[in-house]
Amino acid sequence: MTGDTGTLPHTVPAARDASGPEELRALMEQVEDGLRSYLARERFRWARKDGRGAEPALAVSELVAAGGKRLRPRFLLSGYLAAGGSPAQVPVRAAMALELLHVSALVHDDVMDDADRRRARPTVHALHAGLHRDRGWFGESRRYGESVAILAGDLAWAYADHLMSGTSRAVAEEWFALKGELIAGQAMDVTAAAEPTPDAGLARHIALLKSGRYTVHRPLTLGALLAGRTDLAPVFEAYGEALGEAFQLRDDLIDAFGDATASGKPVRQDFGRGKTTLLLALAMRSDARVRELVERGDAEPLRELLSGGAVHARVEARIDRLVERARAALAGSALPPGWQRELAAAASRVAYRES
């Protein structure tokens, strides 16, 4: 393995059994330390001549420092260790890259959604639009804030690619597939919101591209590839796509019925924009009043109509089935028993937001 991004070794290591969550926690601490030091260097590099050039790097740093679930780096490291990767050659840079790619997606997504909160703090575009207004600068405050956010998102994307440089061809191809699916899912999401339709199949496909592959499946597979294992791709695909869809459906329910204080971001956003979520697709198909409320953007009446109803229950039931499907994919696989148990437990934490 070269550096800590890793290239595929000539010999295939045997999958090691899980040594417990402590090992994974220790590796995640390396990811956190790596992100802090990498972004501190970048802020210093761009601030030396003129602090204005460091604004995008500062925005990325602040969003990373604000926290987050770190699901993608965690799944990458889980895939790496489950595939027999040595802790002495941990692909920390690849795990960092996944988190920074996620930050890029969040910053751009917040612009597209016109969201004003993320991780319990102002979004990048909202923060900088406010600074522009407060300082009485020339031009349009909204345009200025969105410009800074676009640049910050692009910079996070560039950081992610930099951290993934030097990997094997197999890893690079998987990385390319992940990024392409992320963009395609976002594009479908934007278009579907512009032409709302009660298409449950489309909602599931968007969830698969936006979350199923990007959050769980591809990170696990990247980890296995960094450990030199190609044979684990099928089990990670079956597990990851089921669990990733469950994760996205839970996000849809949190947006519909959750509390902004607990989630750290605005709720009822999907209702207001008429996004094609499975919840809304099923509801529009079964109740004409739902379509009327969606077209008017009446978020609160829509929440009251759907909360605790049959459609809500159907989405919860689908999450249950997806979790069982993810767990079933692990049984009988080539993964060590300890990692089967660890990933089965992770399915509950991710789908039901258990601590």
mmCIF file of C-alpha atoms in Angstrom:
data_model
loop_
_atom_site.group_PDB
_atom_site.id
_atom_site.type_symbol
_atom_site.label_atom_id
_atom_site.label_comp_id
_atom_site.label_asym_id
_atom_site.label_seq_id
_atom_site.Cartn_x
_atom_site.Cartn_y
_atom_site.Cartn_z
ATOM 1 C CA MET A 1 0.000 0.000 0.000
ATOM 2 C CA THR A 2 1.349 3.450 -0.909
ATOM 3 C CA GLY A 3 0.828 6.297 1.560
ATOM 4 C CA ASP A 4 -2.446 6.181 3.436
ATOM 5 C CA THR A 5 -4.700 6.442 0.417
ATOM 6 C CA GLY A 6 -3.518 2.999 -0.593
ATOM 7 C CA THR A 7 -3.066 1.039 -3.774
ATOM 8 C CA LEU A 8 -4.231 -2.518 -4.225
ATOM 9 C CA PRO A 9 -1.658 -5.004 -2.926
ATOM 10 C CA HIS A 10 -0.610 -7.988 -5.019
ATOM 11 C CA THR A 11 -1.926 -10.471 -2.449
ATOM 12 C CA VAL A 12 -5.484 -10.602 -1.188
ATOM 13 C CA PRO A 13 -5.606 -10.416 2.624
ATOM 14 C CA ALA A 14 -7.919 -12.643 4.600
ATOM 15 C CA ALA A 15 -10.870 -10.845 6.167
ATOM 16 C CA ARG A 16 -10.251 -10.258 9.865
ATOM 17 C CA ASP A 17 -12.918 -10.580 12.505
ATOM 18 C CA ALA A 18 -14.026 -7.434 14.290
ATOM 19 C CA SER A 19 -11.922 -6.545 17.291
ATOM 20 C CA GLY A 20 -14.672 -4.328 18.621
ATOM 21 C CA PRO A 21 -15.935 -0.767 18.146
ATOM 22 C CA GLU A 22 -12.803 0.563 19.891
ATOM 23 C CA GLU A 23 -10.690 -0.086 16.807
ATOM 24 C CA LEU A 24 -13.110 1.795 14.592
ATOM 25 C CA ARG A 25 -13.335 4.667 17.080
ATOM 26 C CA ALA A 26 -9.550 4.981 17.128
ATOM 27 C CA LEU A 27 -9.457 5.191 13.353
ATOM 28 C CA MET A 28 -12.255 7.777 13.303
ATOM 29 C CA GLU A 29 -10.211 9.890 15.709
ATOM 30 C CA GLN A 30 -7.419 9.841 13.133
ATOM 31 C CA VAL A 31 -9.901 11.062 10.539
ATOM 32 C CA GLU A 32 -10.993 13.944 12.794
ATOM 33 C CA ASP A 33 -7.384 14.906 13.539
ATOM 34 C CA GLY A 34 -6.537 14.678 9.845
ATOM 35 C CA LEU A 35 -9.430 16.917 8.819
ATOM 36 C CA ARG A 36 -8.515 19.551 11.409
ATOM 37 C CA SER A 37 -4.857 19.709 10.432
ATOM 38 C CA TYR A 38 -5.499 19.566 6.674
ATOM 39 C CA LEU A 39 -8.056 22.375 6.762
ATOM 40 C CA ALA A 40 -5.939 24.488 9.124
ATOM 41 C CA ARG A 41 -3.078 24.328 6.629
ATOM 42 C CA GLU A 42 -5.407 25.301 3.811
ATOM 43 C CA ARG A 43 -6.825 28.281 5.710
ATOM 44 C CA PHE A 44 -3.305 29.500 6.501
ATOM 45 C CA ARG A 45 -2.158 29.008 2.904
ATOM 46 C CA TRP A 46 -4.921 31.185 1.453
ATOM 47 C CA ALA A 47 -4.949 33.799 4.221
ATOM 48 C CA ARG A 48 -1.256 34.716 4.001
ATOM 49 C CA LYS A 49 -1.683 37.456 1.400
ATOM 50 C CA ASP A 50 -5.323 38.434 1.751
ATOM 51 C CA GLY A 51 -7.907 37.005 4.105
ATOM 52 C CA ARG A 52 -10.613 37.295 1.481
ATOM 53 C CA GLY A 53 -9.039 34.428 -0.441
ATOM 54 C CA ALA A 54 -9.455 32.181 2.597
ATOM 55 C CA GLU A 55 -13.242 32.616 2.895
ATOM 56 C CA PRO A 56 -14.152 29.383 1.024
ATOM 57 C CA ALA A 57 -11.605 27.367 3.038
ATOM 58 C CA LEU A 58 -12.911 28.908 6.258
ATOM 59 C CA ALA A 59 -16.485 28.020 5.301
ATOM 60 C CA VAL A 60 -15.497 24.396 4.662
ATOM 61 C CA SER A 61 -13.588 24.245 7.960
ATOM 62 C CA GLU A 62 -16.495 25.652 9.957
ATOM 63 C CA LEU A 63 -18.989 23.182 8.494
ATOM 64 C CA VAL A 64 -16.676 20.248 9.231
ATOM 65 C CA ALA A 65 -16.070 21.538 12.777
ATOM 66 C CA ALA A 66 -19.851 21.849 13.340
ATOM 67 C CA GLY A 67 -20.060 18.066 13.564
ATOM 68 C CA GLY A 68 -22.172 15.628 11.603
ATOM 69 C CA LYS A 69 -22.716 11.888 11.683
ATOM 70 C CA ARG A 70 -19.534 11.025 9.686
ATOM 71 C CA LEU A 71 -21.375 8.020 8.252
ATOM 72 C CA ARG A 72 -19.433 7.836 5.009
ATOM 73 C CA PRO A 73 -15.936 7.740 6.496
ATOM 74 C CA ARG A 74 -17.183 5.304 9.132
ATOM 75 C CA PHE A 75 -18.533 2.921 6.498
ATOM 76 C CA LEU A 76 -15.351 3.210 4.432
ATOM 77 C CA LEU A 77 -13.207 2.275 7.439
ATOM 78 C CA SER A 78 -15.637 -0.523 8.346
ATOM 79 C CA GLY A 79 -15.363 -1.941 4.835
ATOM 80 C CA TYR A 80 -11.578 -1.661 4.975
ATOM 81 C CA LEU A 81 -11.229 -3.439 8.328
ATOM 82 C CA ALA A 82 -13.869 -6.079 7.538
ATOM 83 C CA ALA A 83 -11.964 -6.855 4.343
ATOM 84 C CA GLY A 84 -8.767 -7.529 6.273
ATOM 85 C CA GLY A 85 -7.091 -4.155 5.929
ATOM 86 C CA SER A 86 -4.283 -3.557 8.377
ATOM 87 C CA PRO A 87 -4.831 -0.792 10.968
ATOM 88 C CA ALA A 88 -1.159 0.097 10.431
ATOM 89 C CA GLN A 89 -2.004 1.162 6.874
ATOM 90 C CA VAL A 90 -5.337 2.819 7.370
ATOM 91 C CA PRO A 91 -6.739 4.790 4.414
ATOM 92 C CA VAL A 92 -7.380 7.864 6.541
ATOM 93 C CA ARG A 93 -7.038 10.213 3.592
ATOM 94 C CA ALA A 94 -9.775 8.352 1.708
ATOM 95 C CA ALA A 95 -12.101 8.595 4.709
ATOM 96 C CA MET A 96 -11.346 12.314 4.956
ATOM 97 C CA ALA A 97 -12.070 12.655 1.245
ATOM 98 C CA LEU A 98 -15.536 11.153 1.654
ATOM 99 C CA GLU A 99 -16.420 13.592 4.420
ATOM 100 C CA LEU A 100 -15.228 16.561 2.366
ATOM 101 C CA LEU A 101 -17.177 15.360 -0.667
ATOM 102 C CA HIS A 102 -20.224 15.209 1.601
ATOM 103 C CA VAL A 103 -19.539 18.768 2.775
ATOM 104 C CA SER A 104 -19.400 19.876 -0.864
ATOM 105 C CA ALA A 105 -22.774 18.252 -1.514
ATOM 106 C CA LEU A 106 -24.308 19.816 1.607
ATOM 107 C CA VAL A 107 -23.163 23.347 0.747
ATOM 108 C CA HIS A 108 -24.488 23.114 -2.803
ATOM 109 C CA ASP A 109 -27.675 21.355 -1.681
ATOM 110 C CA ASP A 110 -28.388 24.157 0.782
ATOM 111 C CA VAL A 111 -28.137 26.702 -2.052
ATOM 112 C CA MET A 112 -30.486 24.656 -4.255
ATOM 113 C CA ASP A 113 -32.950 24.200 -1.379
ATOM 114 C CA ASP A 114 -32.600 27.785 -0.119
ATOM 115 C CA ALA A 115 -32.051 26.342 3.374
ATOM 116 C CA ASP A 116 -30.935 28.694 6.121
ATOM 117 C CA ARG A 117 -29.702 26.207 8.771
ATOM 118 C CA ARG A 118 -27.265 23.314 8.697
ATOM 119 C CA ARG A 119 -25.821 21.513 11.718
ATOM 120 C CA ALA A 120 -27.499 24.052 14.023
ATOM 121 C CA ARG A 121 -25.751 27.033 12.411
ATOM 122 C CA PRO A 122 -26.431 29.305 9.422
ATOM 123 C CA THR A 123 -25.764 27.744 6.035
ATOM 124 C CA VAL A 124 -22.806 29.113 4.086
ATOM 125 C CA HIS A 125 -24.889 31.125 1.641
ATOM 126 C CA ALA A 126 -27.201 32.485 4.375
ATOM 127 C CA LEU A 127 -24.252 33.512 6.572
ATOM 128 C CA HIS A 128 -22.452 35.380 3.810
ATOM 129 C CA ALA A 129 -25.603 36.999 2.465
ATOM 130 C CA GLY A 130 -26.170 38.336 5.981
ATOM 131 C CA LEU A 131 -22.602 39.634 6.232
ATOM 132 C CA HIS A 132 -23.034 41.384 2.885
ATOM 133 C CA ARG A 133 -26.236 43.078 4.061
ATOM 134 C CA ASP A 134 -24.820 44.056 7.458
ATOM 135 C CA ARG A 135 -21.737 45.648 5.917
ATOM 136 C CA GLY A 136 -23.656 47.555 3.276
ATOM 137 C CA TRP A 137 -21.577 46.167 0.436
ATOM 138 C CA PHE A 138 -22.313 46.808 -3.215
ATOM 139 C CA GLY A 139 -24.505 44.406 -5.183
ATOM 140 C CA GLU A 140 -27.126 41.820 -4.283
ATOM 141 C CA SER A 141 -26.647 40.119 -0.912
ATOM 142 C CA ARG A 142 -28.314 36.871 -1.978
ATOM 143 C CA ARG A 143 -26.106 36.582 -5.060
ATOM 144 C CA TYR A 144 -23.002 37.247 -2.980
ATOM 145 C CA GLY A 145 -23.884 34.596 -0.398
ATOM 146 C CA GLU A 146 -24.624 32.000 -3.049
ATOM 147 C CA SER A 147 -21.370 32.816 -4.853
ATOM 148 C CA VAL A 148 -19.319 32.199 -1.707
ATOM 149 C CA ALA A 149 -21.207 28.951 -1.091
ATOM 150 C CA ILE A 150 -20.650 27.684 -4.634
ATOM 151 C CA LEU A 151 -16.931 28.392 -4.302
ATOM 152 C CA ALA A 152 -16.772 26.718 -0.888
ATOM 153 C CA GLY A 153 -18.544 23.636 -2.219
ATOM 154 C CA ASP A 154 -16.235 23.486 -5.221
ATOM 155 C CA LEU A 155 -13.203 23.807 -2.947
ATOM 156 C CA ALA A 156 -14.399 20.941 -0.716
ATOM 157 C CA TRP A 157 -14.823 18.834 -3.873
ATOM 158 C CA ALA A 158 -11.265 19.727 -4.942
ATOM 159 C CA TYR A 159 -9.948 18.784 -1.491
ATOM 160 C CA ALA A 160 -11.704 15.426 -1.735
ATOM 161 C CA ASP A 161 -10.117 14.678 -5.109
ATOM 162 C CA HIS A 162 -6.710 15.747 -3.817
ATOM 163 C CA LEU A 163 -6.976 13.363 -0.865
ATOM 164 C CA MET A 164 -7.993 10.501 -3.163
ATOM 165 C CA SER A 165 -5.084 11.034 -5.568
ATOM 166 C CA GLY A 166 -2.589 8.201 -5.953
ATOM 167 C CA THR A 167 -5.087 5.383 -5.474
ATOM 168 C CA SER A 168 -5.333 2.304 -7.660
ATOM 169 C CA ARG A 169 -7.351 2.281 -10.863
ATOM 170 C CA ALA A 170 -10.064 0.169 -9.212
ATOM 171 C CA VAL A 171 -10.439 2.674 -6.365
ATOM 172 C CA ALA A 172 -10.426 5.610 -8.793
ATOM 173 C CA GLU A 173 -13.202 4.018 -10.863
ATOM 174 C CA GLU A 174 -15.327 3.441 -7.754
ATOM 175 C CA TRP A 175 -14.707 7.041 -6.644
ATOM 176 C CA PHE A 176 -15.776 8.302 -10.081
ATOM 177 C CA ALA A 177 -18.949 6.189 -9.969
ATOM 178 C CA LEU A 178 -19.832 7.553 -6.525
ATOM 179 C CA LYS A 179 -19.493 11.163 -7.652
ATOM 180 C CA GLY A 180 -21.432 10.615 -10.869
ATOM 181 C CA GLU A 181 -24.333 8.975 -9.032
ATOM 182 C CA LEU A 182 -24.416 11.774 -6.479
ATOM 183 C CA ILE A 183 -24.790 14.410 -9.201
ATOM 184 C CA ALA A 184 -27.359 12.367 -11.128
ATOM 185 C CA GLY A 185 -29.427 11.883 -7.982
ATOM 186 C CA GLN A 186 -29.337 15.594 -7.210
ATOM 187 C CA ALA A 187 -30.311 16.447 -10.797
ATOM 188 C CA MET A 188 -33.279 14.082 -10.670
ATOM 189 C CA ASP A 189 -34.284 15.541 -7.304
ATOM 190 C CA VAL A 190 -34.266 19.092 -8.683
ATOM 191 C CA THR A 191 -36.231 18.157 -11.800
ATOM 192 C CA ALA A 192 -38.766 16.037 -9.915
ATOM 193 C CA ALA A 193 -39.460 18.957 -7.566
ATOM 194 C CA ALA A 194 -40.174 21.177 -10.564
ATOM 195 C CA GLU A 195 -42.725 18.726 -11.944
ATOM 196 C CA PRO A 196 -44.205 17.018 -8.853
ATOM 197 C CA THR A 197 -45.617 13.610 -9.645
ATOM 198 C CA PRO A 198 -46.919 10.781 -7.417
ATOM 199 C CA ASP A 199 -44.263 8.359 -8.681
ATOM 200 C CA ALA A 200 -43.136 6.080 -5.853
ATOM 201 C CA GLY A 201 -40.716 4.258 -8.152
ATOM 202 C CA LEU A 202 -38.997 7.522 -9.053
ATOM 203 C CA ALA A 203 -38.823 8.506 -5.377
ATOM 204 C CA ARG A 204 -37.106 5.208 -4.549
ATOM 205 C CA HIS A 205 -34.648 5.605 -7.443
ATOM 206 C CA ILE A 206 -33.734 9.124 -6.324
ATOM 207 C CA ALA A 207 -33.240 7.829 -2.773
ATOM 208 C CA LEU A 208 -31.000 5.070 -4.123
ATOM 209 C CA LEU A 209 -28.773 7.457 -6.072
ATOM 210 C CA LYS A 210 -28.722 10.289 -3.528
ATOM 211 C CA SER A 211 -28.224 8.107 -0.498
ATOM 212 C CA GLY A 212 -28.202 4.338 -0.995
ATOM 213 C CA ARG A 213 -25.021 4.199 -2.996
ATOM 214 C CA TYR A 214 -23.360 7.385 -1.834
ATOM 215 C CA THR A 215 -23.821 6.894 1.911
ATOM 216 C CA VAL A 216 -23.321 3.168 2.472
ATOM 217 C CA HIS A 217 -22.704 1.011 -0.605
ATOM 218 C CA ARG A 218 -19.860 2.886 -2.321
ATOM 219 C CA PRO A 219 -18.000 3.811 0.912
ATOM 220 C CA LEU A 220 -17.997 0.153 2.034
ATOM 221 C CA THR A 221 -16.827 -0.988 -1.399
ATOM 222 C CA LEU A 222 -14.123 1.689 -1.499
ATOM 223 C CA GLY A 223 -12.858 0.452 1.857
ATOM 224 C CA ALA A 224 -12.738 -3.145 0.642
ATOM 225 C CA LEU A 225 -10.913 -2.114 -2.537
ATOM 226 C CA LEU A 226 -8.344 -0.203 -0.510
ATOM 227 C CA ALA A 227 -7.749 -3.447 1.404
ATOM 228 C CA GLY A 228 -7.327 -5.347 -1.863
ATOM 229 C CA ARG A 229 -10.676 -7.140 -1.881
ATOM 230 C CA THR A 230 -12.970 -7.133 -4.903
ATOM 231 C CA ASP A 231 -15.055 -10.150 -3.879
ATOM 232 C CA LEU A 232 -16.992 -8.270 -1.193
ATOM 233 C CA ALA A 233 -18.608 -5.851 -3.659
ATOM 234 C CA PRO A 234 -21.868 -7.869 -4.054
ATOM 235 C CA VAL A 235 -22.606 -8.121 -0.316
ATOM 236 C CA PHE A 236 -21.755 -4.473 0.244
ATOM 237 C CA GLU A 237 -23.999 -3.485 -2.675
ATOM 238 C CA ALA A 238 -26.977 -5.473 -1.370
ATOM 239 C CA TYR A 239 -26.490 -4.267 2.204
ATOM 240 C CA GLY A 240 -25.628 -0.692 1.268
ATOM 241 C CA GLU A 241 -28.425 -0.015 -1.178
ATOM 242 C CA ALA A 242 -31.087 -1.329 1.214
ATOM 243 C CA LEU A 243 -29.714 0.530 4.219
ATOM 244 C CA GLY A 244 -29.001 3.684 2.234
ATOM 245 C CA GLU A 245 -32.604 3.861 1.055
ATOM 246 C CA ALA A 246 -33.782 3.328 4.636
ATOM 247 C CA PHE A 247 -31.506 6.176 5.736
ATOM 248 C CA GLN A 248 -32.975 8.508 3.103
ATOM 249 C CA LEU A 249 -36.542 7.552 3.996
ATOM 250 C CA ARG A 250 -35.802 8.299 7.648
ATOM 251 C CA ASP A 251 -34.481 11.709 6.576
ATOM 252 C CA ASP A 252 -37.721 12.274 4.657
ATOM 253 C CA LEU A 253 -39.753 11.458 7.785
ATOM 254 C CA ILE A 254 -37.582 13.723 9.935
ATOM 255 C CA ASP A 255 -38.129 16.540 7.443
ATOM 256 C CA ALA A 256 -41.863 15.892 7.439
ATOM 257 C CA PHE A 257 -42.531 15.366 11.139
ATOM 258 C CA GLY A 258 -39.310 16.180 13.009
ATOM 259 C CA ASP A 259 -38.107 19.102 15.091
ATOM 260 C CA ALA A 260 -35.631 21.642 13.699
ATOM 261 C CA THR A 261 -33.900 22.005 17.066
ATOM 262 C CA ALA A 262 -33.171 18.290 17.243
ATOM 263 C CA SER A 263 -32.170 17.875 13.595
ATOM 264 C CA GLY A 264 -30.056 21.047 13.361
ATOM 265 C CA LYS A 265 -31.610 21.988 10.019
ATOM 266 C CA PRO A 266 -34.966 23.291 8.754
ATOM 267 C CA VAL A 267 -37.902 20.884 8.639
ATOM 268 C CA ARG A 268 -40.902 20.762 6.319
ATOM 269 C CA GLN A 269 -38.565 21.822 3.472
ATOM 270 C CA ASP A 270 -39.626 18.919 1.229
ATOM 271 C CA PHE A 271 -43.297 19.762 1.766
ATOM 272 C CA GLY A 272 -42.732 23.393 0.832
ATOM 273 C CA ARG A 273 -40.825 22.502 -2.339
ATOM 274 C CA GLY A 274 -42.978 19.554 -3.410
ATOM 275 C CA LYS A 275 -39.991 17.201 -3.525
ATOM 276 C CA THR A 276 -40.618 13.696 -4.805
ATOM 277 C CA THR A 277 -40.165 11.747 -1.588
ATOM 278 C CA LEU A 278 -41.720 8.322 -1.123
ATOM 279 C CA LEU A 279 -43.958 9.773 1.594
ATOM 280 C CA LEU A 280 -45.368 12.458 -0.712
ATOM 281 C CA ALA A 281 -45.582 10.140 -3.727
ATOM 282 C CA LEU A 282 -47.693 7.626 -1.808
ATOM 283 C CA ALA A 283 -49.770 10.363 -0.188
ATOM 284 C CA MET A 284 -50.546 12.181 -3.462
ATOM 285 C CA ARG A 285 -51.618 8.930 -5.022
ATOM 286 C CA SER A 286 -54.072 8.123 -2.226
ATOM 287 C CA ASP A 287 -55.482 11.544 -1.275
ATOM 288 C CA ALA A 288 -56.358 14.381 -3.663
ATOM 289 C CA ARG A 289 -56.055 16.911 -0.830
ATOM 290 C CA VAL A 290 -52.326 16.170 -0.580
ATOM 291 C CA ARG A 291 -51.624 17.208 -4.171
ATOM 292 C CA GLU A 292 -53.507 20.471 -3.647
ATOM 293 C CA LEU A 293 -51.485 21.274 -0.505
ATOM 294 C CA VAL A 294 -48.215 20.334 -2.232
ATOM 295 C CA GLU A 295 -48.980 22.608 -5.186
ATOM 296 C CA ARG A 296 -49.769 25.473 -2.782
ATOM 297 C CA GLY A 297 -46.681 24.782 -0.664
ATOM 298 C CA ASP A 298 -48.757 24.594 2.554
ATOM 299 C CA ALA A 299 -46.267 22.704 4.702
ATOM 300 C CA GLU A 300 -47.949 22.751 8.131
ATOM 301 C CA PRO A 301 -51.440 21.672 6.979
ATOM 302 C CA LEU A 302 -49.747 18.920 4.978
ATOM 303 C CA ARG A 303 -47.821 17.724 8.038
ATOM 304 C CA GLU A 304 -51.028 17.649 10.098
ATOM 305 C CA LEU A 305 -52.830 15.700 7.388
ATOM 306 C CA LEU A 306 -50.115 13.045 7.074
ATOM 307 C CA SER A 307 -48.812 12.728 10.628
ATOM 308 C CA GLY A 308 -49.616 9.333 12.084
ATOM 309 C CA GLY A 309 -51.650 8.343 9.036
ATOM 310 C CA ALA A 310 -51.599 5.267 6.832
ATOM 311 C CA VAL A 311 -48.963 6.642 4.451
ATOM 312 C CA HIS A 312 -46.652 7.486 7.344
ATOM 313 C CA ALA A 313 -47.066 3.918 8.591
ATOM 314 C CA ARG A 314 -46.333 2.493 5.125
ATOM 315 C CA VAL A 315 -43.037 4.371 4.956
ATOM 316 C CA GLU A 316 -42.094 3.149 8.443
ATOM 317 C CA ALA A 317 -42.940 -0.398 7.361
ATOM 318 C CA ARG A 318 -40.751 -0.032 4.271
ATOM 319 C CA ILE A 319 -37.860 1.111 6.464
ATOM 320 C CA ASP A 320 -38.342 -2.027 8.584
ATOM 321 C CA ARG A 321 -38.240 -4.227 5.478
ATOM 322 C CA LEU A 322 -35.141 -2.491 4.138
ATOM 323 C CA VAL A 323 -33.302 -2.973 7.437
ATOM 324 C CA GLU A 324 -34.168 -6.679 7.384
ATOM 325 C CA ARG A 325 -32.998 -6.899 3.762
ATOM 326 C CA ALA A 326 -29.699 -5.244 4.681
ATOM 327 C CA ARG A 327 -29.168 -7.665 7.566
ATOM 328 C CA ALA A 328 -30.097 -10.651 5.397
ATOM 329 C CA ALA A 329 -27.419 -9.646 2.884
ATOM 330 C CA LEU A 330 -24.787 -10.084 5.602
ATOM 331 C CA ALA A 331 -25.853 -13.586 6.592
ATOM 332 C CA GLY A 332 -23.836 -16.277 4.847
ATOM 333 C CA SER A 333 -21.472 -13.740 3.288
ATOM 334 C CA ALA A 334 -17.674 -13.917 3.296
ATOM 335 C CA LEU A 335 -17.560 -11.244 6.008
ATOM 336 C CA PRO A 336 -16.221 -12.396 9.391
ATOM 337 C CA PRO A 337 -18.973 -13.070 11.960
ATOM 338 C CA GLY A 338 -17.877 -10.146 14.120
ATOM 339 C CA TRP A 339 -18.243 -7.718 11.240
ATOM 340 C CA GLN A 340 -21.594 -9.213 10.292
ATOM 341 C CA ARG A 341 -22.774 -8.402 13.813
ATOM 342 C CA GLU A 342 -21.214 -4.930 13.726
ATOM 343 C CA LEU A 343 -22.821 -4.010 10.389
ATOM 344 C CA ALA A 344 -26.177 -5.484 11.456
ATOM 345 C CA ALA A 345 -26.096 -3.229 14.524
ATOM 346 C CA ALA A 346 -25.096 -0.284 12.334
ATOM 347 C CA ALA A 347 -28.221 -0.866 10.240
ATOM 348 C CA SER A 348 -30.429 -0.132 13.244
ATOM 349 C CA ARG A 349 -28.424 2.929 14.246
ATOM 350 C CA VAL A 350 -28.575 4.399 10.750
ATOM 351 C CA ALA A 351 -32.207 3.616 9.909
ATOM 352 C CA TYR A 352 -33.697 4.457 13.294
ATOM 353 C CA ARG A 353 -31.161 7.115 14.363
ATOM 354 C CA GLU A 354 -30.245 5.108 17.449
ATOM 355 C CA SER A 355 -27.202 6.246 19.434
#
